[in-house]
GROMACS .gro file of C-alpha atoms in nm:
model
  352
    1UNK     CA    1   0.626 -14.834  -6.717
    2UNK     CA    2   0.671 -15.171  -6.571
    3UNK     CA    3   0.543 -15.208  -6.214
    4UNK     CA    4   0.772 -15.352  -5.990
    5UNK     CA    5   0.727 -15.683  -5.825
    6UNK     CA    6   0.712 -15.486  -5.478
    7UNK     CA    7   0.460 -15.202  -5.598
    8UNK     CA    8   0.234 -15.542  -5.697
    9UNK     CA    9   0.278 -15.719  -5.400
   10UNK     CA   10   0.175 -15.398  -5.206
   11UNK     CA   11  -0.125 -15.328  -5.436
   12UNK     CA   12  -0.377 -15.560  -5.210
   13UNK     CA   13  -0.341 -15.343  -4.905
   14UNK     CA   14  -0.548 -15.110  -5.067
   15UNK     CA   15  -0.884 -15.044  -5.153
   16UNK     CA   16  -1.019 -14.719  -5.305
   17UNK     CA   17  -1.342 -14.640  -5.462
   18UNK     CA   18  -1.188 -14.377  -5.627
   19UNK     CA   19  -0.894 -14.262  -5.844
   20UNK     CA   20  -0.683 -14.172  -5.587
   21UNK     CA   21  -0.395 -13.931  -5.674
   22UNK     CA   22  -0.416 -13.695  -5.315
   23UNK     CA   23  -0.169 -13.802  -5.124
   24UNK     CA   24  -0.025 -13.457  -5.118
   25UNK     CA   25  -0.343 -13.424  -4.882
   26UNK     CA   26  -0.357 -13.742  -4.669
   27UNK     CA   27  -0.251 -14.109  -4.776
   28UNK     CA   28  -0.442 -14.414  -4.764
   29UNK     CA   29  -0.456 -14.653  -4.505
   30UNK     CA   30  -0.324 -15.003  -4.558
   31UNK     CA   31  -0.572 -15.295  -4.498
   32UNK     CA   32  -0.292 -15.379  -4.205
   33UNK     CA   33  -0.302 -15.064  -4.072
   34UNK     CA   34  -0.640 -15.041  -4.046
   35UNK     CA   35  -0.606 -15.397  -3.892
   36UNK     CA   36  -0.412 -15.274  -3.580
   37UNK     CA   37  -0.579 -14.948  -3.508
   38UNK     CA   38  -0.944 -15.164  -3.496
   39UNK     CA   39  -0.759 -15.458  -3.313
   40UNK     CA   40  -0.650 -15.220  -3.045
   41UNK     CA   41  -1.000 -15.006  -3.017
   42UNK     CA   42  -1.174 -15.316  -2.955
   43UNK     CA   43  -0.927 -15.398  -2.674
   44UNK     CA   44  -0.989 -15.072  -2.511
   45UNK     CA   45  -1.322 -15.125  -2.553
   46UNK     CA   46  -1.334 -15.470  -2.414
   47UNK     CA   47  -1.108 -15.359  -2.121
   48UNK     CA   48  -0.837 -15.603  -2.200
   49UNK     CA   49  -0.574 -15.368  -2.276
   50UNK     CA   50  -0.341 -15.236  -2.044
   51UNK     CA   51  -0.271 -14.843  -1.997
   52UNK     CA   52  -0.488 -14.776  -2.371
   53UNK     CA   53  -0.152 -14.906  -2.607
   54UNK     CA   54   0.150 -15.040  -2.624
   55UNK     CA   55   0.476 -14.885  -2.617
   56UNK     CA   56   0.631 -15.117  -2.819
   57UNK     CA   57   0.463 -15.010  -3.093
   58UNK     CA   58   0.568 -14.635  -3.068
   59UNK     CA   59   0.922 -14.810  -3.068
   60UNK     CA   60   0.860 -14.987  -3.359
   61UNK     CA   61   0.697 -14.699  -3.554
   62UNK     CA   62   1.045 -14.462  -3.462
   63UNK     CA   63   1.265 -14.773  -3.576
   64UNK     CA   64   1.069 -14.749  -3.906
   65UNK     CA   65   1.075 -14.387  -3.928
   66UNK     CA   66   1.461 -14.374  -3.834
   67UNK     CA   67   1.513 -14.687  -4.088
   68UNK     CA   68   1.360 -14.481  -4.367
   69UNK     CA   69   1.500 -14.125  -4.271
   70UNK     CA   70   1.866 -14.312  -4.260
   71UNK     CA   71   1.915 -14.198  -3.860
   72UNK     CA   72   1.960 -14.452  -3.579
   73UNK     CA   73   1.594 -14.475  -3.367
   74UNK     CA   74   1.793 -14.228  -3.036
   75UNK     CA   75   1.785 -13.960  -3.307
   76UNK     CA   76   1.418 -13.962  -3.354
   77UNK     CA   77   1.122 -13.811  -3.148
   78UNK     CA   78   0.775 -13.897  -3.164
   79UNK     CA   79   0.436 -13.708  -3.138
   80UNK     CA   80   0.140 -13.596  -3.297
   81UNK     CA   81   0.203 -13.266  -3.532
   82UNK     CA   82   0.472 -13.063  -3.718
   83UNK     CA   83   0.357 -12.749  -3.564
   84UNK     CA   84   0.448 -12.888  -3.198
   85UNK     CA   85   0.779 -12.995  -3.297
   86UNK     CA   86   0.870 -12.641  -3.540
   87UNK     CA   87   0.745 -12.442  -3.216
   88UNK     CA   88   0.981 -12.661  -2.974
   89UNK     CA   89   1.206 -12.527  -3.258
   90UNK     CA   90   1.120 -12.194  -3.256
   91UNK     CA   91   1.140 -12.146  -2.867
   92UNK     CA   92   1.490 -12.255  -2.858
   93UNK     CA   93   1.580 -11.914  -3.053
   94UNK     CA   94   1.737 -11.634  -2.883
   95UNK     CA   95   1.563 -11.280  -2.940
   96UNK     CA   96   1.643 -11.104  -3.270
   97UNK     CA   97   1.728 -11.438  -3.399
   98UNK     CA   98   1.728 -11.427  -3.769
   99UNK     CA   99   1.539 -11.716  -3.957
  100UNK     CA  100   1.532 -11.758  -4.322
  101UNK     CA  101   1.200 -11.943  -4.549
  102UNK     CA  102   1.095 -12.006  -4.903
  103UNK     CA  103   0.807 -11.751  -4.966
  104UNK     CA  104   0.495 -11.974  -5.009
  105UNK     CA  105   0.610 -12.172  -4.755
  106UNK     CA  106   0.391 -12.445  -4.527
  107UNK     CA  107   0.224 -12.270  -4.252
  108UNK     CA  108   0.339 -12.503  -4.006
  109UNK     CA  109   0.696 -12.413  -4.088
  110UNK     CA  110   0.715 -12.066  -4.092
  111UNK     CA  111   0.438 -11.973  -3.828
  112UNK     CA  112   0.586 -12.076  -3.513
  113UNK     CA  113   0.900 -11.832  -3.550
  114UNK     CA  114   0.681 -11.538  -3.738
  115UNK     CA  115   0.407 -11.551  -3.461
  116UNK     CA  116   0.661 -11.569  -3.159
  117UNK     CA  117   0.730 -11.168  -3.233
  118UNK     CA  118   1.075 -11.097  -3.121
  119UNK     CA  119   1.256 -11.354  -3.407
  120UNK     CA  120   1.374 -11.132  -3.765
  121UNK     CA  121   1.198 -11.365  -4.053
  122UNK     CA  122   1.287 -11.362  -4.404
  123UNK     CA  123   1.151 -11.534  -4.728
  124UNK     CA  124   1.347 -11.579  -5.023
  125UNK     CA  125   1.221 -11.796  -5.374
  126UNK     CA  126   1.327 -12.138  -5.328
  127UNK     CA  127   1.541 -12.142  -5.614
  128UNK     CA  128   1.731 -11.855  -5.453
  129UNK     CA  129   1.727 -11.968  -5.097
  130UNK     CA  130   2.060 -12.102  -5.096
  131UNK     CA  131   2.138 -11.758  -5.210
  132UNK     CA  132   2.015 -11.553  -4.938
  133UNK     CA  133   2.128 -11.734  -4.655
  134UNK     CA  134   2.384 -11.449  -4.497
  135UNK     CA  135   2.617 -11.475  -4.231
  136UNK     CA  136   2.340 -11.312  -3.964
  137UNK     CA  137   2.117 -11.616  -4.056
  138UNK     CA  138   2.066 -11.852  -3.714
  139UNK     CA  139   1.837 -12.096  -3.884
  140UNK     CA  140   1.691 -12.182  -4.241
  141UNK     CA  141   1.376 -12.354  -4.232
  142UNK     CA  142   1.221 -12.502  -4.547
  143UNK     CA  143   1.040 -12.847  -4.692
  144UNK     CA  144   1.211 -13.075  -4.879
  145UNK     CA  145   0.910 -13.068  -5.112
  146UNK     CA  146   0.677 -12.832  -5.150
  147UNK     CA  147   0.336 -12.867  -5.053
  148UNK     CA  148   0.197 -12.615  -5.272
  149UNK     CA  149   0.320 -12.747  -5.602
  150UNK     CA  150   0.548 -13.035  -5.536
  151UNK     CA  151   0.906 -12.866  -5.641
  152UNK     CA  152   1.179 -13.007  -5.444
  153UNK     CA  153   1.464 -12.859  -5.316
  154UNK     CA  154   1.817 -12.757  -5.368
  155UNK     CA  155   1.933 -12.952  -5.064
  156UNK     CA  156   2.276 -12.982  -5.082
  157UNK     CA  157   2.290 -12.572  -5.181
  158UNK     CA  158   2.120 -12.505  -4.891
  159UNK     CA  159   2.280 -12.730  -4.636
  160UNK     CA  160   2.668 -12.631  -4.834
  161UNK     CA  161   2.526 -12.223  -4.773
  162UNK     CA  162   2.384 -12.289  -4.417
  163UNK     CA  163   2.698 -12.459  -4.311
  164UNK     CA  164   2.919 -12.202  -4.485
  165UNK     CA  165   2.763 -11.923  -4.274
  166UNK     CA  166   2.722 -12.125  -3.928
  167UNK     CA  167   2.307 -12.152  -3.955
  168UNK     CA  168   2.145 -12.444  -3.845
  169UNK     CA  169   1.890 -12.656  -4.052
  170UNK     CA  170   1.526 -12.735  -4.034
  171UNK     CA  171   1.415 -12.997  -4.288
  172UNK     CA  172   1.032 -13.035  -4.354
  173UNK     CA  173   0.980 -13.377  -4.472
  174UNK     CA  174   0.603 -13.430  -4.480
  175UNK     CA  175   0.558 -13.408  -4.857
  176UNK     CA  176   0.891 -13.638  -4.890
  177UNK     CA  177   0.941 -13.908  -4.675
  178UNK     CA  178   0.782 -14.209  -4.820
  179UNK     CA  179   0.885 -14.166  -5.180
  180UNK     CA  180   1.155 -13.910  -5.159
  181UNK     CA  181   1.525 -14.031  -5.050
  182UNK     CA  182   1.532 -13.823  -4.694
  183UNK     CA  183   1.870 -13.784  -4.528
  184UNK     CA  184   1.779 -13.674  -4.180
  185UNK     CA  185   2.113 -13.656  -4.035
  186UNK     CA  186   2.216 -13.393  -4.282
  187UNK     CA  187   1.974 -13.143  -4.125
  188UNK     CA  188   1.971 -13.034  -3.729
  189UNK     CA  189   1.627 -13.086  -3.746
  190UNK     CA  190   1.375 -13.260  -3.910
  191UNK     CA  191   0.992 -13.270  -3.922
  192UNK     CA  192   0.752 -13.509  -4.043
  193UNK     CA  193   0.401 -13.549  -4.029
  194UNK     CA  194   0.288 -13.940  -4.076
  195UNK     CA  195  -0.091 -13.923  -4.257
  196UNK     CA  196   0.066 -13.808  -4.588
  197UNK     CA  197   0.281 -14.033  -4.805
  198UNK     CA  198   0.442 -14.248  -4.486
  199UNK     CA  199   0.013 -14.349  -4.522
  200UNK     CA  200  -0.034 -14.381  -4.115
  201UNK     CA  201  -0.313 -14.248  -3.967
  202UNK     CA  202  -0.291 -13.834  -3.830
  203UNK     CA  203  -0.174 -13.838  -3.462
  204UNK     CA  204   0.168 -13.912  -3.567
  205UNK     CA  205   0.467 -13.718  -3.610
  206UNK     CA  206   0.855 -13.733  -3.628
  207UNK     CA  207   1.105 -13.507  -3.515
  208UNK     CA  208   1.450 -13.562  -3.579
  209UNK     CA  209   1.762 -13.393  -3.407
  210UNK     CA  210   2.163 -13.443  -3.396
  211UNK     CA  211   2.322 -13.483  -3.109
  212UNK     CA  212   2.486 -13.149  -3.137
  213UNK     CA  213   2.150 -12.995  -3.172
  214UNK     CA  214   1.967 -13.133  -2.896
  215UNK     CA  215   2.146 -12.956  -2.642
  216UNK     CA  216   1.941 -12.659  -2.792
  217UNK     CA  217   1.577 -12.748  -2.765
  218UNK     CA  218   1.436 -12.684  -2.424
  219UNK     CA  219   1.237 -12.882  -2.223
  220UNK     CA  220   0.917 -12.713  -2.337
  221UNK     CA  221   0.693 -12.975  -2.329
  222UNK     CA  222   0.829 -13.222  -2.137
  223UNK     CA  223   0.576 -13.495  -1.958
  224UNK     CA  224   0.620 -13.845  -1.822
  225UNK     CA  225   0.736 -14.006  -2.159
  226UNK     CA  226   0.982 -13.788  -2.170
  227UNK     CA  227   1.209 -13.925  -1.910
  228UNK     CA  228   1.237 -14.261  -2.153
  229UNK     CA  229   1.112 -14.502  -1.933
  230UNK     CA  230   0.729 -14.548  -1.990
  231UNK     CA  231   0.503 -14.576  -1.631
  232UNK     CA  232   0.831 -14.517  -1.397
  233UNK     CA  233   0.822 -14.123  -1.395
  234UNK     CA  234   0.399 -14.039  -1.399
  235UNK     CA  235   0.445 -13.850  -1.065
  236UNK     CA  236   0.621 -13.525  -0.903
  237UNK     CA  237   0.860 -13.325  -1.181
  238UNK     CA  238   1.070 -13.514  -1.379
  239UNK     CA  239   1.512 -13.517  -1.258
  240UNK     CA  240   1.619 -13.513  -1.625
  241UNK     CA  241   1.505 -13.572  -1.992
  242UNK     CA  242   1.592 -13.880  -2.158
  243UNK     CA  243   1.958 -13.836  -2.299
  244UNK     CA  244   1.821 -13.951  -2.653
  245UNK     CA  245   1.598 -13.750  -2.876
  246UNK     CA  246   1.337 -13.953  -2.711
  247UNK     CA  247   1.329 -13.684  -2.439
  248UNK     CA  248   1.110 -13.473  -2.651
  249UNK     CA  249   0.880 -13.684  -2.738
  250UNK     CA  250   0.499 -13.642  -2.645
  251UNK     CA  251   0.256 -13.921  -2.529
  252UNK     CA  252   0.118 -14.114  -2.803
  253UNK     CA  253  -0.182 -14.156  -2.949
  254UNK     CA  254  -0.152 -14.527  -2.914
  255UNK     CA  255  -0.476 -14.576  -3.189
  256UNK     CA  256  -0.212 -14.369  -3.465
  257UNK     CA  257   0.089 -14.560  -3.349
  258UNK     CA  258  -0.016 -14.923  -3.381
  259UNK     CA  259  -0.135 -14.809  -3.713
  260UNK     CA  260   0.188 -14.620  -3.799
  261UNK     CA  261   0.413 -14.934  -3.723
  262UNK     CA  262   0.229 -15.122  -3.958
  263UNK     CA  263   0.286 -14.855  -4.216
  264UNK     CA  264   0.617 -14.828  -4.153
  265UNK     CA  265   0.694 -15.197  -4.201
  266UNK     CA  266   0.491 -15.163  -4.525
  267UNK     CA  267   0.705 -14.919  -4.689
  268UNK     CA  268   1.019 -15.105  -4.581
  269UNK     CA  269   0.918 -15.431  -4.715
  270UNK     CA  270   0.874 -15.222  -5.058
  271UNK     CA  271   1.163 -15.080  -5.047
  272UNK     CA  272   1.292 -14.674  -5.071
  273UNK     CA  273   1.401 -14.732  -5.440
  274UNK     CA  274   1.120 -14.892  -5.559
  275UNK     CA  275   0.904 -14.645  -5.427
  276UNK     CA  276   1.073 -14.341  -5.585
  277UNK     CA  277   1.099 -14.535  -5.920
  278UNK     CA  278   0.717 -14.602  -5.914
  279UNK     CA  279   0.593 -14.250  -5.791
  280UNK     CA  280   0.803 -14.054  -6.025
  281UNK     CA  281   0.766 -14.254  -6.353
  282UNK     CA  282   0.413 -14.238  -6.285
  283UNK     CA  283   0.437 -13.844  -6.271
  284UNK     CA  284   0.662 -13.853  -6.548
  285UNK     CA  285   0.422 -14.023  -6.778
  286UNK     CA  286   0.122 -13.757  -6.603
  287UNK     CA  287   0.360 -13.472  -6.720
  288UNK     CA  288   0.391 -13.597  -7.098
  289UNK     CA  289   0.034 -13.652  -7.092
  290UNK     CA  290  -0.073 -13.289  -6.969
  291UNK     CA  291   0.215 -13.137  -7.250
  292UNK     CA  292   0.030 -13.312  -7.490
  293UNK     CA  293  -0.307 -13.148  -7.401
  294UNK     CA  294  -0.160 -12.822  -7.387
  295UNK     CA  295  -0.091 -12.787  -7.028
  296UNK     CA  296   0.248 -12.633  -6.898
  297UNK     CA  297   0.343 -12.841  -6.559
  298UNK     CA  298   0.575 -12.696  -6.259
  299UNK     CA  299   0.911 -12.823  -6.396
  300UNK     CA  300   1.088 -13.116  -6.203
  301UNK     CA  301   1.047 -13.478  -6.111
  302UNK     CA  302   0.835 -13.479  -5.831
  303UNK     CA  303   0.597 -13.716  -5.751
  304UNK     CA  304   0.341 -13.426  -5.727
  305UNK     CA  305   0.261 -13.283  -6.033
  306UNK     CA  306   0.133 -12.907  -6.046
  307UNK     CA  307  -0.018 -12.733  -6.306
  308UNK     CA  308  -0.060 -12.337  -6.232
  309UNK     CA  309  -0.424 -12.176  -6.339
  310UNK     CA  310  -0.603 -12.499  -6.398
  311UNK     CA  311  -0.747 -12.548  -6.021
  312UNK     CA  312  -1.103 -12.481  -6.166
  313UNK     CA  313  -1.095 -12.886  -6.296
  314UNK     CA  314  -1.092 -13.035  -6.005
  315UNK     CA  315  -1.439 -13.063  -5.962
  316UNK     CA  316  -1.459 -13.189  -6.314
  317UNK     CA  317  -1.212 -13.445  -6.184
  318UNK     CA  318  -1.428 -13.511  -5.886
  319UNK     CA  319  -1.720 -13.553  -5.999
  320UNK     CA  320  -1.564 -13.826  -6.275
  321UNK     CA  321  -1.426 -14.006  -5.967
  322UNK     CA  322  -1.111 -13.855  -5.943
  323UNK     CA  323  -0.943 -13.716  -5.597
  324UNK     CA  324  -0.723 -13.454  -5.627
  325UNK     CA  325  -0.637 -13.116  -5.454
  326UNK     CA  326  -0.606 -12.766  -5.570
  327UNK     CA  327  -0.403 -12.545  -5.381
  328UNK     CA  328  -0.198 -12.215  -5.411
  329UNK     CA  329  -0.375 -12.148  -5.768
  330UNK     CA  330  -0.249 -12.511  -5.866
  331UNK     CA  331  -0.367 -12.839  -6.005
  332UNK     CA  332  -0.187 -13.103  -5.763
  333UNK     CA  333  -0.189 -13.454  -5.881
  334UNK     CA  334   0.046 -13.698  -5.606
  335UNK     CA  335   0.163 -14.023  -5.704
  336UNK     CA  336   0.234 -14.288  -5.482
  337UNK     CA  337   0.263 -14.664  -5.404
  338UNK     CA  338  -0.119 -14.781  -5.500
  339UNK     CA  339  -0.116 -14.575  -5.814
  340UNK     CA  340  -0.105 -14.696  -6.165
  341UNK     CA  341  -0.031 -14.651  -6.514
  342UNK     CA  342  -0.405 -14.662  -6.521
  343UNK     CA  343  -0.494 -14.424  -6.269
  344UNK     CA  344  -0.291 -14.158  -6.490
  345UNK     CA  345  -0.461 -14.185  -6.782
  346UNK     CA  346  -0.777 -14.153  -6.621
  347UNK     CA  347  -0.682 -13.827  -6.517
  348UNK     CA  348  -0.602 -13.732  -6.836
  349UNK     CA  349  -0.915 -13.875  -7.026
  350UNK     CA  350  -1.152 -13.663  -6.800
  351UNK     CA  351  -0.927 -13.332  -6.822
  352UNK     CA  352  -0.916 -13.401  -7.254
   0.00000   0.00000   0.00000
């Protein structure tokens, strides 16, 4: 596979000491990234920045986000988890509301609405998901990719079956965005969390929400960022939420967001197509490798690459220098922007 001019360009923002193929678990920092999060501490720490961060760069990172989820920047929140954004989610359900998962699902996803008690939760395969949405079903929340073996989606099944029988849609993009094509606006909601394969730091999160569906989310957690106007609202309750999405977003962690705009611009400048081109002819090759050793892979063309019954290798894999996660029974192997042709046959020299 030929690596595109962009992927090379790219490749000096990194620097592991390992074979890094764990993305699926948390992405690696760019060497600008980590730039702007230790440019800012030593402000705070030197006392010469005003209010701890800068605003600006929260806009930034949700222009980024909304550039690469294909929504315009009022459509996107920002915060710090998935969890707070599915349970703003979740409390916007009437009693007895019926909300339909893939079994194996995220915790994150399916937890808010299973814990809340008074909500009727189903699971269905995700191949049959589309399937079982019925005309009782209020919501269907699922992950565009799955974290516990990388198989994507039937999207357009499951939006053409949700929108068939009046349910709404809640997209979980975490194991997507960043190498995945992710059409927010085709979803009511979306959730993302940052530190996986959009490589910013943890503390940041993206919610995204029509303008149809906003008028459905309650003001749950709603603080002085969330009237829209930074510094002019810290005192007494607010009158009203920003009229955007931006009035459910949560005060930053200003370290995570001048690191996440940085990431952000790094993606764009690589571009979504070269991205997906790299990641997944990367886990194309890792799939012919493991067929060739005898190994039967989770079918698909996913970035991540799963192979059932073989989690007792990774600390083989480990131990050889090798990062990679093992969860749900699997062998998960992600692919992303600082991975190489090179990387993958490493993985498949220690495992022969």
């Amino acid at each position: 596979m030929t690596i595109l001019a962009p992927i090379r360009a790219a490749a000096v923002e990194f620097a592991p000491e390992v074979t890094y193929l764990n993305t699926s678990s948390w992405g690696l920092l760019p060497r600008r990234t980590i730039a702007a999060v230790k440019a800012l501490a030593d402000e705070n720490a030197a006392g010469r920045r005003v209010g701890a961060g800068s605003f600006d760069a929260v806009e930034a990172a949700r222009a980024g986000f909304a550039r690469l989820a294909g929504v315009h920047p009022d459509r996107v929140a920002t915060g710090g988890s998935v969890t707070v954004h599915v349970g703003l989610i979740a409390a916007s359900l009437p009693p007895g509301a019926e909300v339909l998962c893939p079994e194996g699902e995220f915790s994150s996803v399916v937890s808010p609405f299973a814990l809340r008690g008074d909500l009727c939760v189903r699971y269905a395969p995700l191949d049959g998901l589309a399937a079982a949405v019925r005309p009782s079903t209020s919501l269907v929340a699922f992950s565009a990719v799955q974290s516990a073996d990388g198989r994507v989606a039937d999207l357009a099944a499951v939006r053409a079956a949700a929108a068939a029988h009046g349910a709404r849609t809640l997209l979980d993009g975490t194991q997507a965005a960043g190498w995945f094509p992710l059409e927010a606006g085709a979803y009511d909601y979306t959730v993302t969390g940052g530190f996986k394969f959009l490589l910013c730091p943890r503390g940041t999160s993206f919610l995204t929400v029509t303008e149809e569906a906003q008028g459905t989310l309650p003001p749950l957690f709603a603080g002085w960022v969330s009237a829209g106007a930074p510094w002019v609202s810290n005192y007494g309750p607010l009158e009203r939420l920003a009229p955007t999405a931006r009035g459910f977003d949560e005060p930053p962690a200003f370290l995570s967001y001048h690191g996440a705009e940085r990431s952000l611009d790094l993606l764009a400048e690589v571009g979504a197509d070269a991205l997906h081109a790299h990641a997944t002819g990367l886990a194309a090759r890792l799939r012919a490798g493991l067929a060739k050793l005898g190994h039967a892979t989770v079918p698909g063309e996913s970035a991540i690459v799963s192979v059932p019954g073989l989690e007792g290798r990774q600390p083989d894999l480990v131990k050889a220098g090798v990062a990679v996660s093992a969860p749900a029974g699997n062998l998960r192997i992600s692919c992303h922007l600082y991975n190489t042709e090179a990387d993958v046959d490493r993985v498949l020299e220690v495992l022969a």
